[in-house]
Structures are given as C-alpha cells and as structure tokens.
Coordinates of C-alpha atoms and ligand atoms in Angstrom, one line a residue:
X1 CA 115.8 83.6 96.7
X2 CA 116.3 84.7 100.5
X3 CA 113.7 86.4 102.1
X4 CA 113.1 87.8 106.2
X5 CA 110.5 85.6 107.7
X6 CA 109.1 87.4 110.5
X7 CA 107.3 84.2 112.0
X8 CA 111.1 82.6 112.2
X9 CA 113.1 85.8 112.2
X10 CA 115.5 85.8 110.1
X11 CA 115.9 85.3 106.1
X12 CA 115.4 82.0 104.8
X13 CA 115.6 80.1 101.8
X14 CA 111.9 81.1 99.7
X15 CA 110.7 77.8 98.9
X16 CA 107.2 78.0 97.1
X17 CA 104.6 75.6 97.7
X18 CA 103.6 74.9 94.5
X19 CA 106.7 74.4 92.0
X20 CA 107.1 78.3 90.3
X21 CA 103.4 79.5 91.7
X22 CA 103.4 81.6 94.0
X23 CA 100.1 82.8 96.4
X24 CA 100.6 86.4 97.9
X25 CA 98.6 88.3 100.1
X26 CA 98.7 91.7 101.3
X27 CA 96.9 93.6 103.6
X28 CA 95.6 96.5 101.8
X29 CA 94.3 99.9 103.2
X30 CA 91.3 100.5 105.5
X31 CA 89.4 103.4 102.4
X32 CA 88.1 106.2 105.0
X33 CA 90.2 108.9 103.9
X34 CA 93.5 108.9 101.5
X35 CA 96.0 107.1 101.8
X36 CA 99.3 109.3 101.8
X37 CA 103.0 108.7 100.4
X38 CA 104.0 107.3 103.7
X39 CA 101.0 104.8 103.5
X40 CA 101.9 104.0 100.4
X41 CA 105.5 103.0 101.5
X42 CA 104.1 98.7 102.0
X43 CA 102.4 98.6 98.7
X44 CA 105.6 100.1 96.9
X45 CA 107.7 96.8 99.1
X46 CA 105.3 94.4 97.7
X47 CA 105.6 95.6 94.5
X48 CA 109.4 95.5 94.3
X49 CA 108.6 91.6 95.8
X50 CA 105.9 91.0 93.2
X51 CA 108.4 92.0 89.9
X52 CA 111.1 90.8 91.5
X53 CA 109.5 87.2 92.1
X54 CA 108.2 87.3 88.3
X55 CA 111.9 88.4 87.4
X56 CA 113.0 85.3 88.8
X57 CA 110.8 83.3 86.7
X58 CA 107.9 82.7 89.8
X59 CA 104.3 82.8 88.3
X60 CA 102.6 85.2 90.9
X61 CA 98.9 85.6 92.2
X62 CA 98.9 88.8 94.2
X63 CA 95.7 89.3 96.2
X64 CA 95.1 92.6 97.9
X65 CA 91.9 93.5 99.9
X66 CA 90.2 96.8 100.8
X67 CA 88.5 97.1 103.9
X68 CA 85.8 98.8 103.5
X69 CA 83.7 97.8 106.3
X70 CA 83.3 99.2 109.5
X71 CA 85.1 97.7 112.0
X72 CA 86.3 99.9 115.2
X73 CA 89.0 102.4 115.7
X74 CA 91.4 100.5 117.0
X75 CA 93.3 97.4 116.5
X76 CA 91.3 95.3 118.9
X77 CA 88.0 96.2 117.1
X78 CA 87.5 98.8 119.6
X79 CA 86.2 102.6 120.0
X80 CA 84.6 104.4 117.2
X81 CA 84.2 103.2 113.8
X82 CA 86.4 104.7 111.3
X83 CA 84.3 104.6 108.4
X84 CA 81.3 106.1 110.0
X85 CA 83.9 108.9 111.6
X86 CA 85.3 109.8 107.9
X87 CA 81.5 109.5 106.5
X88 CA 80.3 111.8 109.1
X89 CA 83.1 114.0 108.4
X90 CA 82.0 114.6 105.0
X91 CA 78.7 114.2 104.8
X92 CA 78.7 110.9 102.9
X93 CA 77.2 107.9 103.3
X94 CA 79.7 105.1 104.6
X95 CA 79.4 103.0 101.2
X96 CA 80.0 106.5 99.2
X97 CA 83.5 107.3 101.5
X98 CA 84.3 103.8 100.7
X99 CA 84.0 104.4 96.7
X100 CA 85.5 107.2 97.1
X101 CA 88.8 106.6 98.8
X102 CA 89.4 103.4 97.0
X103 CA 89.3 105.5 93.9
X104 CA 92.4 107.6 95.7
X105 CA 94.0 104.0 96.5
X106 CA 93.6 102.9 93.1
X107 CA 94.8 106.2 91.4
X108 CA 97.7 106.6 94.1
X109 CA 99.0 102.6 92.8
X110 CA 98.9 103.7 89.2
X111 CA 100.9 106.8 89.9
X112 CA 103.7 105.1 91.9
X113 CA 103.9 102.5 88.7
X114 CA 102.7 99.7 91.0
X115 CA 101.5 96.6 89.3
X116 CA 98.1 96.2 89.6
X117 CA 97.0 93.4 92.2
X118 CA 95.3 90.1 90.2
X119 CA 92.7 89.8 92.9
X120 CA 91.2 93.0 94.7
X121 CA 88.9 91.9 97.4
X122 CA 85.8 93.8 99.4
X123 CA 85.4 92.7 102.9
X124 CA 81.8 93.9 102.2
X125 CA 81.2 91.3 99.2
X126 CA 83.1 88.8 101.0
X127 CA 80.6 89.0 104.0
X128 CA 79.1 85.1 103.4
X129 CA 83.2 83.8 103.4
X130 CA 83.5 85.4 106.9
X131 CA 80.8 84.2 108.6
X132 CA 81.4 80.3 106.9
X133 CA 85.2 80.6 107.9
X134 CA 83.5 81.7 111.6
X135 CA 81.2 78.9 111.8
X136 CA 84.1 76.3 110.8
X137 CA 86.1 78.1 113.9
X138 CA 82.8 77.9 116.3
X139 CA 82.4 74.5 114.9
X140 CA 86.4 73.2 115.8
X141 CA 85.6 74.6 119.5
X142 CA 87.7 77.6 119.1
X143 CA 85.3 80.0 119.6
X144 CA 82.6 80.9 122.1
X145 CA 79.5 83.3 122.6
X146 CA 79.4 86.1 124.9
X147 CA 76.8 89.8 124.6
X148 CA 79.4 91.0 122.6
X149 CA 79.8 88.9 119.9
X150 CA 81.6 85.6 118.8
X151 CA 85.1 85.5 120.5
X152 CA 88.0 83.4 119.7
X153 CA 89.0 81.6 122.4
X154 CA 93.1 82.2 122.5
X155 CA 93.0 79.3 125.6
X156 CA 92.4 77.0 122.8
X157 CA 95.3 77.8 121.0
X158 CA 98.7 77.4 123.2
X159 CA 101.1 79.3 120.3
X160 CA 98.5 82.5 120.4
X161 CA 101.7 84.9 121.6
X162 CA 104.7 82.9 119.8
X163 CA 104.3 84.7 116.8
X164 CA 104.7 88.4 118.2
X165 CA 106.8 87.4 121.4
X166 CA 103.1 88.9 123.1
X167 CA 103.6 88.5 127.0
X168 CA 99.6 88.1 127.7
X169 CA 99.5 88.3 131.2
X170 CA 100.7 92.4 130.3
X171 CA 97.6 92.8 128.0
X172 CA 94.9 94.9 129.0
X173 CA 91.8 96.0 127.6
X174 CA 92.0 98.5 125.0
X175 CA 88.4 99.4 124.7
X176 CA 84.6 99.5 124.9
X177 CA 84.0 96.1 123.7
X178 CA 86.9 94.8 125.1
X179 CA 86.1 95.1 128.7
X180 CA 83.3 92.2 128.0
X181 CA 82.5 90.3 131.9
X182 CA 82.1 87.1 129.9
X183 CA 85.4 86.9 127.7
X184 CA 87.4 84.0 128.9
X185 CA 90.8 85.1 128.2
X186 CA 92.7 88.7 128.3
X187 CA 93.4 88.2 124.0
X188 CA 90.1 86.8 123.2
X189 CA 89.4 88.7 120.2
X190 CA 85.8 89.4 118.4
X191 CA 85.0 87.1 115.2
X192 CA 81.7 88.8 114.8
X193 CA 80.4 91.7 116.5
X194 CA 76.4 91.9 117.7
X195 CA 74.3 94.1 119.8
X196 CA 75.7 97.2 118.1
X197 CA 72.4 99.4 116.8
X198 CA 74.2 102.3 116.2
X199 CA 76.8 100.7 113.5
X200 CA 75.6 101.6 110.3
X201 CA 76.9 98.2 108.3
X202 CA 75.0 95.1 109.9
X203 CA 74.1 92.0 108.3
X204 CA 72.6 88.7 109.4
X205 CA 74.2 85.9 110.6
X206 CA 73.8 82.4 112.9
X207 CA 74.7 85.0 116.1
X208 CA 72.6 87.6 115.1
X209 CA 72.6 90.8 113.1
X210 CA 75.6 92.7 113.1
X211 CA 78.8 92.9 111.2
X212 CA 82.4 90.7 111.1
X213 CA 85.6 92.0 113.0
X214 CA 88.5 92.6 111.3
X215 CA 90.8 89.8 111.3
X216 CA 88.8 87.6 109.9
X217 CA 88.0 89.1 106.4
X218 CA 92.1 88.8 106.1
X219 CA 92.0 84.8 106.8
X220 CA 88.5 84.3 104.9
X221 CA 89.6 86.4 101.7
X222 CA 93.8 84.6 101.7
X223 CA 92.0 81.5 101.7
X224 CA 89.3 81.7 99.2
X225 CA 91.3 83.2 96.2
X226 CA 95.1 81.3 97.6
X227 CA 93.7 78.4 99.3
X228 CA 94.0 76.8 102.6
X229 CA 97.9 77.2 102.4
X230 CA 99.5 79.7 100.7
X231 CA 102.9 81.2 100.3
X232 CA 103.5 84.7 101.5
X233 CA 101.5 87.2 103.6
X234 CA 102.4 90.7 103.9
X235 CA 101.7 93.5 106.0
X236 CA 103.1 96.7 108.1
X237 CA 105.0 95.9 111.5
X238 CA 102.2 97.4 113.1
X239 CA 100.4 94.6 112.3
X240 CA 102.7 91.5 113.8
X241 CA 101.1 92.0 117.6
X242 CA 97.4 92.3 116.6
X243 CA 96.4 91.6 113.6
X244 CA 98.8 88.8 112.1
X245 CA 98.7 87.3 115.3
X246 CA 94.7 86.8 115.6
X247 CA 95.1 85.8 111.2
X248 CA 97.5 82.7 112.8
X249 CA 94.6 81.8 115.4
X250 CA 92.2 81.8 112.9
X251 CA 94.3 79.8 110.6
X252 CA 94.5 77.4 113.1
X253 CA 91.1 77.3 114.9
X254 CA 89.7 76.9 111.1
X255 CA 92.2 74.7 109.2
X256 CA 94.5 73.3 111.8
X257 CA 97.6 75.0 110.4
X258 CA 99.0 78.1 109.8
X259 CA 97.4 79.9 106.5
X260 CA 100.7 81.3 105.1
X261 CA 104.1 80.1 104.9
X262 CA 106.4 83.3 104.9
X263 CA 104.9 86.0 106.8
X264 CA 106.9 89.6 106.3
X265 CA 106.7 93.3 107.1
X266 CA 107.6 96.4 106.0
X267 CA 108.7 98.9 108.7
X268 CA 107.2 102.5 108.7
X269 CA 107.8 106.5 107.1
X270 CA 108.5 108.8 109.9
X271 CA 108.9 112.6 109.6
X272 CA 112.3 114.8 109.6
X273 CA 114.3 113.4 112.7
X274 CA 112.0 110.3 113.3
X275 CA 108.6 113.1 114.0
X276 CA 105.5 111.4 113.1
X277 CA 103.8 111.9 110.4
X278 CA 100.8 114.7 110.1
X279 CA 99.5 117.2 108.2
X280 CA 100.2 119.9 110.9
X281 CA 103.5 119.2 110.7
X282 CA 104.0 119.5 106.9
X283 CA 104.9 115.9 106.1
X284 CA 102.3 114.3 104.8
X285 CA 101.4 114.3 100.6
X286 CA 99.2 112.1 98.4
X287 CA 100.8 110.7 94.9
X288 CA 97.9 113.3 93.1
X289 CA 99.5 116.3 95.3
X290 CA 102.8 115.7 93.9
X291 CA 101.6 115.4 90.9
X292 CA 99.6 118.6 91.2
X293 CA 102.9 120.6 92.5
X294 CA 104.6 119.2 88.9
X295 CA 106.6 116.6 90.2
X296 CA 106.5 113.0 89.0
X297 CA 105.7 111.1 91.7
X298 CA 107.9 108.6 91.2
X299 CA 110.7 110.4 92.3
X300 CA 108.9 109.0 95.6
X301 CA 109.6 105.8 94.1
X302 CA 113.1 106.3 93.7
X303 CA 113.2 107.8 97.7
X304 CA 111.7 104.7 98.3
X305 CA 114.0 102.4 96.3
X306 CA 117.2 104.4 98.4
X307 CA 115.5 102.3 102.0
X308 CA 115.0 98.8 102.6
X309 CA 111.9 97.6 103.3
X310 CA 112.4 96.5 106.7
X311 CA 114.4 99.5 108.1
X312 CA 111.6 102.3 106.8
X313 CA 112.8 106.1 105.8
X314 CA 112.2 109.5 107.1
X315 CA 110.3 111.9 105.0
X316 CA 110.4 115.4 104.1
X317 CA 110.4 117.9 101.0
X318 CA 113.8 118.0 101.2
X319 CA 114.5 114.4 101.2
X320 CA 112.2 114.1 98.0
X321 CA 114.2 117.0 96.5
X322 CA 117.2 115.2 96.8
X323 CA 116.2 112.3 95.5
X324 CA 114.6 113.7 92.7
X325 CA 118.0 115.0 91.2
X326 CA 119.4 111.3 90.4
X327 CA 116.1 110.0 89.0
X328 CA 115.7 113.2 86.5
X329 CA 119.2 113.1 85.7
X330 CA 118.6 108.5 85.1
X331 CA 116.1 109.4 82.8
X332 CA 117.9 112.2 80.8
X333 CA 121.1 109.8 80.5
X334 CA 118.1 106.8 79.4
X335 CA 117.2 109.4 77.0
X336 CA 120.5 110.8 75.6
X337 CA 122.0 107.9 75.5
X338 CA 121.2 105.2 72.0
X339 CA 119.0 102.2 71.7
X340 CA 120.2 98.6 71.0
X341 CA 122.2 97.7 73.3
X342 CA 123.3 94.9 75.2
X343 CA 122.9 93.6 79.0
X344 CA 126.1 93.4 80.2
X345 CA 126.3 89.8 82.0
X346 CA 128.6 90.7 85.6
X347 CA 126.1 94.0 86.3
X348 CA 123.1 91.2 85.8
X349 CA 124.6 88.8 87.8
X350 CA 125.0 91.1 90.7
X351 CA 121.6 92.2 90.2
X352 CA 119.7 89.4 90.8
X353 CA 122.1 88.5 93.5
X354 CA 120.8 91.9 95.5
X355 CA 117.2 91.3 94.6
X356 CA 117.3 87.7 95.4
X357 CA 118.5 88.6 98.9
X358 CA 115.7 89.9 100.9
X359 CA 115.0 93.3 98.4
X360 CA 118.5 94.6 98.6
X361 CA 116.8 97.5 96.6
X362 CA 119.3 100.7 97.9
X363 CA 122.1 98.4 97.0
X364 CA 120.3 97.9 93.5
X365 CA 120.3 101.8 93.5
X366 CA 123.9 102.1 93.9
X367 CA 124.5 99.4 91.2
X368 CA 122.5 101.4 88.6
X369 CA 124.7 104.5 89.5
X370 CA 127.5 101.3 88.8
X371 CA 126.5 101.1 85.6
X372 CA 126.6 104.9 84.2
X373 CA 130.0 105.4 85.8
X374 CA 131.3 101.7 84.2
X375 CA 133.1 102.1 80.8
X376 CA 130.7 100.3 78.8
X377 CA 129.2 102.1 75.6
X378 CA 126.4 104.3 76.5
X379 CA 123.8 101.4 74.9
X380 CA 124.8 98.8 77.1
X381 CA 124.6 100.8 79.9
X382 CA 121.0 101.5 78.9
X383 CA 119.9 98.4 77.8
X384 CA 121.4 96.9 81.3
X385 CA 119.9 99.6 83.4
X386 CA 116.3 99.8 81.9
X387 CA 116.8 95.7 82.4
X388 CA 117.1 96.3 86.4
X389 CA 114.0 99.0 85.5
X390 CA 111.8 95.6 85.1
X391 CA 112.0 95.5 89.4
X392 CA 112.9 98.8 90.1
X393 CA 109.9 99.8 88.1
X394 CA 111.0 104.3 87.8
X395 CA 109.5 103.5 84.0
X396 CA 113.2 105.0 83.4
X397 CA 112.3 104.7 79.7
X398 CA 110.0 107.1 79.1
X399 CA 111.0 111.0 78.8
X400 CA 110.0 113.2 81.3
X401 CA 106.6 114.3 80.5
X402 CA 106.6 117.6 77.7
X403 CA 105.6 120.9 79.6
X404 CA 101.4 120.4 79.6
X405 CA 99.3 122.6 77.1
X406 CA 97.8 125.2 79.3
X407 CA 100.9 126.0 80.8
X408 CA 102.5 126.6 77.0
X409 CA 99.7 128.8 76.8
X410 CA 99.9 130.8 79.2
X411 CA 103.6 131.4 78.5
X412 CA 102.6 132.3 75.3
X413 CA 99.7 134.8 76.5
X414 CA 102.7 136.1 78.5
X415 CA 105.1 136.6 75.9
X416 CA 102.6 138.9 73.5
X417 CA 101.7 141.2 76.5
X418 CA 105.4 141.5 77.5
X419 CA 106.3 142.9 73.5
X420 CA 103.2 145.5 74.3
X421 CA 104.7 146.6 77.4
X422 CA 102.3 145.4 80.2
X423 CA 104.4 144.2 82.4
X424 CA 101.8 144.0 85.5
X425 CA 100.1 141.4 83.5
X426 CA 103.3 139.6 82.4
X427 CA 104.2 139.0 86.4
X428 CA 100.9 137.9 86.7
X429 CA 100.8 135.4 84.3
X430 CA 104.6 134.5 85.2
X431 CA 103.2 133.9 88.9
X432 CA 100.6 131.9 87.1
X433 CA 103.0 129.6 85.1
X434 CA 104.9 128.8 88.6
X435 CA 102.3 127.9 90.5
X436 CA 102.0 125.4 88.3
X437 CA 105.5 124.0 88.8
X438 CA 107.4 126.0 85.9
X439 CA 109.9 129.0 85.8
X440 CA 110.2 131.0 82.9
X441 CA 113.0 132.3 81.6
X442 CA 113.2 134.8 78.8
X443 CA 115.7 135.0 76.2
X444 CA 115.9 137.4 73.6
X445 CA 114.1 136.0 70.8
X446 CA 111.3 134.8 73.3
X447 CA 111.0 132.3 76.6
X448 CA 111.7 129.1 78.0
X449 CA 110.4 126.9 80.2
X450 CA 111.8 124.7 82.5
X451 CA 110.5 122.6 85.4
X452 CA 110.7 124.3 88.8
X453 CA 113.0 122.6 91.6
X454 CA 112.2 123.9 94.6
X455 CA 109.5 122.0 96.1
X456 CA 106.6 123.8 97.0
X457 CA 104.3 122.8 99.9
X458 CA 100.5 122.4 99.1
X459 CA 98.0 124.6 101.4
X460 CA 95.9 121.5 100.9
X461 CA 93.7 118.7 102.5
X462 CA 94.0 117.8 105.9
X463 CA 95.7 115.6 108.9
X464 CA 95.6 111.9 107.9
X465 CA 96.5 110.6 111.4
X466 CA 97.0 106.9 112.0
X467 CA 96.5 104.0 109.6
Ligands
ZN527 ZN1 94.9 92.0 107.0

C-alpha cells in the first residue's frame, strides 16, 4: 500500500512497524459547538484509511481524542478560550458544552457510517500523562520557565521548521500570551499555561496551577495508548504549520525521535466557487440536519467518496443533490437486483489497486459505476459492488429507509378529510407531510408517497466559524 506522507512529500511505500498492526492516530474535534458536514470531511478520510487498511488484512488500533479542555482561541494557544466562549454562549458550564457537543460528534460518526474509533481519549482525563510527558521534556532540557508558563525551547531542536517548510525569522506573535518578554525564541510554544485566574479549567502541577496547552495532549495521548513510536498520525492541513509541527518537537524533546512514522492530511470543504464556509452563507449542515430535512446523510458520504482526500471538495445543496441521485439509484439496483452472487476477480483486482494507492476513492466511484454497466449477471454485480461497500462503507445493502410512521399518518389523516371535502385541511396537512421531506401524490383509489428531491434549506442553528 502507497500512501502521501506529508513529512517526506510524496507517496511512499506504507510499511508498518509492527508486522500487520497498525497504530493510528487522529486528531479529533475541539467539542465547543457542532461539528458540521464540512468538519466531518477528515474523519470520513480516516475512515476510508481505517477499512481500507483492515481490507488489506492490517490489524488496526485507531485512537481519536476530544479536546475538551480549554486551551485558547487560536493555534498558538492564544486569545480567548473557546470552550468558555461556547459555554458562555449558552449558559452552560464548560464541562456541560463539552458533554454536550461530543454527544453531536459521536451521533454525527454514527450517521456518516464511520467505524467507531477503538480508543476515544479526554484531554481532561488524560491531565496526569501531560504533565509527566512535560516533565520528561523539562527534564531532556528542552523546555524552560517563563511568567507565562512552561515553553518549549524550538532552539533546542534544529529540525523545528523542516517539517512545515516554516521560515521562523517571518513568525510573529499571534497573541496575548505570545508576546511573553522572557520567551527565548519567536516559535517557542506553551507546554503548560500558569497565571491565568480567569480560565475556568486549572489543575495543579510542578509549575503551578493552571492547565496544559494544546499540543501536548496529542503527543501524551499517541503515545500512551500507541506507544513511543507509532505508525500513522492524521490530521487537517491546517494543522502541518502549528500543531504537527510543535507534536514533532515534543516527540523529540520527550523521546528523542519522531512519534509517528507517516504523518498525512486531509485538505479542506469550501463553499460554492471556493467561499468559505458559514452559516450566513447557507453552506453549512450537521449530519442530524440532513437527516431532519429527510435525506440520508450518507449521500454526503457518497459526495465525499467523488473527492480525494488531499484535494478537498466544494459544498453546496446542489452538489449534495447531485450526488444523491447515483447513491439512491446504487441502492435501488443493490435492491432489485438477486442475492448470491459472485465477486468477479478483474473488478477486485482493480479495486484494491485504487485503494492501495493513496485512497483513490473517486476512482473507486467510477469503478462501481464499472461494474453496473459491465455485462456480468445482475448478482455478480452486486455481490462485487457491496464487496468494494466493505471501504466505501454507503451500507449500499440496506433499502432506503420505509417512509416513517407519523408521516403515514398524516397522509392517512389527509386522505379521510380529502373524501369529506375539506380541502383547506387537506393542504394543510399536505404542507405538513412535505415539510417533512415527502410529496404526495394522489391517485384515484387513494395516495402515494414519495421522498421529496429538492433539497430544502433549514432555518436552523447558527454560524459554526472556524475549527
Ligand atoms: Zn492533535
């Protein structure tokens, strides 16, 4: 298998550490506030890496964590804390906003189909691992003390830029606790934060009370469950410059060597015509918002399986319509066409060749689409296509869901005031039926109902900016 390692750049042969085990770490989301479809885009890529690696036979440990402390605004650990902004927002205490968007994180993953994570880590219960990994840092002389907190000293460390191609003599402070008199060099990042009364998460530690930054709950929680080498690390490109770079600093103030083997990065969902993404602009939905409109939201999934990982997509109502065509009409033909067939041999081939090449998933698309126009019988071109489901993972097996109850009934209720002539109330409860995502159509020995396929937009929540 070929993957796109980002700390050589370019795709290279995957060769795991350990024989057919395979360690794999991800950065997972920061739970202030929900985390939309285009947020959802990197845990969909390491999904599609996760089955595909178990496809090829790879044993996987996949090992996600939730931040759900407060570290700053920014990258650099900087400006106002966005837990406290979101708990402040809503009148919750920061531990309750915490619970509460992890619960959307958690729901969002099992309505996009992806697999569960074997490990889900709190930076919060993982406090005691941060400060040790700190101390074993301090200890190896790569970190030093100023009013601001613990700061690892990037002098120490002469690869600190390789990774990102960072020219540091361009950096400049991008904050309040940035601009600290006593920090030694421009990229000397926080460790562990002190002198902060007004945080609301604090906890003790050898340099005081106060609470961890956040690189290092990424290199103390990869470590623990993976171990002081592991094989994969994965994150957004946002993160190469910042983040990833301060993870390999810590890996190597701590252990002496870099933590992770294969570092890679999914690229980003923009807007229509590259815009970004906001709620002001009509682009931004949750998984549960599609869901309440009445579409599957894994016709996302297939949108997302039509883009590679590393180039991103654009994002609209209209691109989800159109991509929700092809996967009701894949799982109509799964379901039309008979059980028992065979995988036919040359379409498997090429499939593993496309997934074993860096996620060639829009190519895997294509081959599916392959399959239904090949002249095998109908059963081997289901058995072989819901065989490529295994990675593609648009549960292509099951029927698209019946119409739900309440929306029968109401069709119903509309149906026995129609025969009496009230046709004010008919249109009402017809208005009813497609808010809900169905038309009705009558016939003349009484109605059916059939899923509506104009996308509506929600009137709901609010702007999700940033990460
Ligand atoms: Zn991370």
């Amino acid at each position: 298998m070929k993957i796109y390692n980002t700390a050589e750049r370019k795709k290279t042969e995957f060769k795991p550490i350990r024989d057919k085990k395979v360690g794999i770490y991800s950065c997972g989301p920061t739970v202030y506030w929900n985390q939309h479809l285009g947020n959802m885009y990197a845990y969909l890529s390491w999904d599609v890496l996760i089955r595909t690696l178990k496809y090829l036979g790879f044993e996987t440990k996949w090992v996600m964590n939730i931040t759900d402390v407060g570290h700053l605004t920014s990258d650099g650990d900087t400006g106002e804390d966005k837990m406290e902004k979101g708990a402040k927002k809503e009148g919750l205490t920061v531990w309750e906003v915490a619970k509460k968007y992890e619960g959307q994180f958690m729901e969002s993953v099992r309505l996009l189909n992806i697999t569960n994570p074997d490990v889900i880590c709190r930076a919060t219960e993982h406090i005691s691992d941060q400060i040790e990994l700190a101390k074993r840092i301090e200890a190896n002389g790569y970190a030093y003390m100023t009013d601001v907190g613990l700061r690892f000293d990037t002098g120490k460390f002469a690869d600190y830029g390789k990774f990102a191609n960072l020219r540091l003599e361009q950096m400049a402070d991008s904050g309040r606790l940035d601009a600290d008199p006593k920090k030694k060099n421009q990229a000397d990042f926080l460790l562990w934060i002190v002198n902060q009364p007004n945080h609301i998460m604090q906890w003790d530690s050898p340099w005081g009370r106060g609470f961890p930054g956040w690189h290092i709950e990424c290199t103390a929680m990869s470590t623990r469950y993976l171990g002081e080498e592991f094989d994969i690390h994965t994150g957004g490109i946002d993160h190469i410059p910042v983040h990833h770079t301060n993870e390999i600093a810590q890996g190597y103030g701590a252990f002496g060597h870099q933590t992770a083997r294969y570092w890679m990065h999914n690229a980003w969902v923009v807007g229509k015509g590259g815009q970004k993404m906001s709620k002001s602009l009509g682009n931004v939905f949750t998984a549960q918002e599609l869901a309440e409109m009445g579409i599957n939201p894994l016709a996302y999934r297939y949108l997302f399986l039509t883009t590679h990982y590393r180039k991103g997509m654009e994002f609209s109502l209209e691109s989800l319509a159109a991509a929700r065509k092809p996967y009701e009409r894949l799982k109509q033909l799964m379901a039309d066409w008979p059980e028992g067939g065979e995988i036919d041999a040359d379409f498997s081939k090429r499939f593993v060749e496309l997934i074993s090449d860096d996620l060639m998933m829009p190519e895997v698309v294509a081959l599916v689409w392959e399959v239904t126009r090949s002249n095998l019988s109908s059963e081997d071109k289901r058995s072989t296509i819901l065989e490529m489901d295994r990675v593609l993972g648009l549960d292509l097996e099951r029927p698209e869901e019946a119409v739900s109850g309440d929306v029968v009934e109401l069709a119903n209720a509309r149906w026995a005031v129609k025969k009496k002539g009230d046709w004010s109330e008919a249109d009402r409860l017809r208005k009813l039926i497609q808010e809900k995502g169905y038309i009705i159509e009558d016939r003349a020995d009484g109605f059916k109902l059939k899923r509506d396929q104009t996308v509506k937009v929600s009137e709901k929540g609010e702007t999700n900016e940033g990460r």
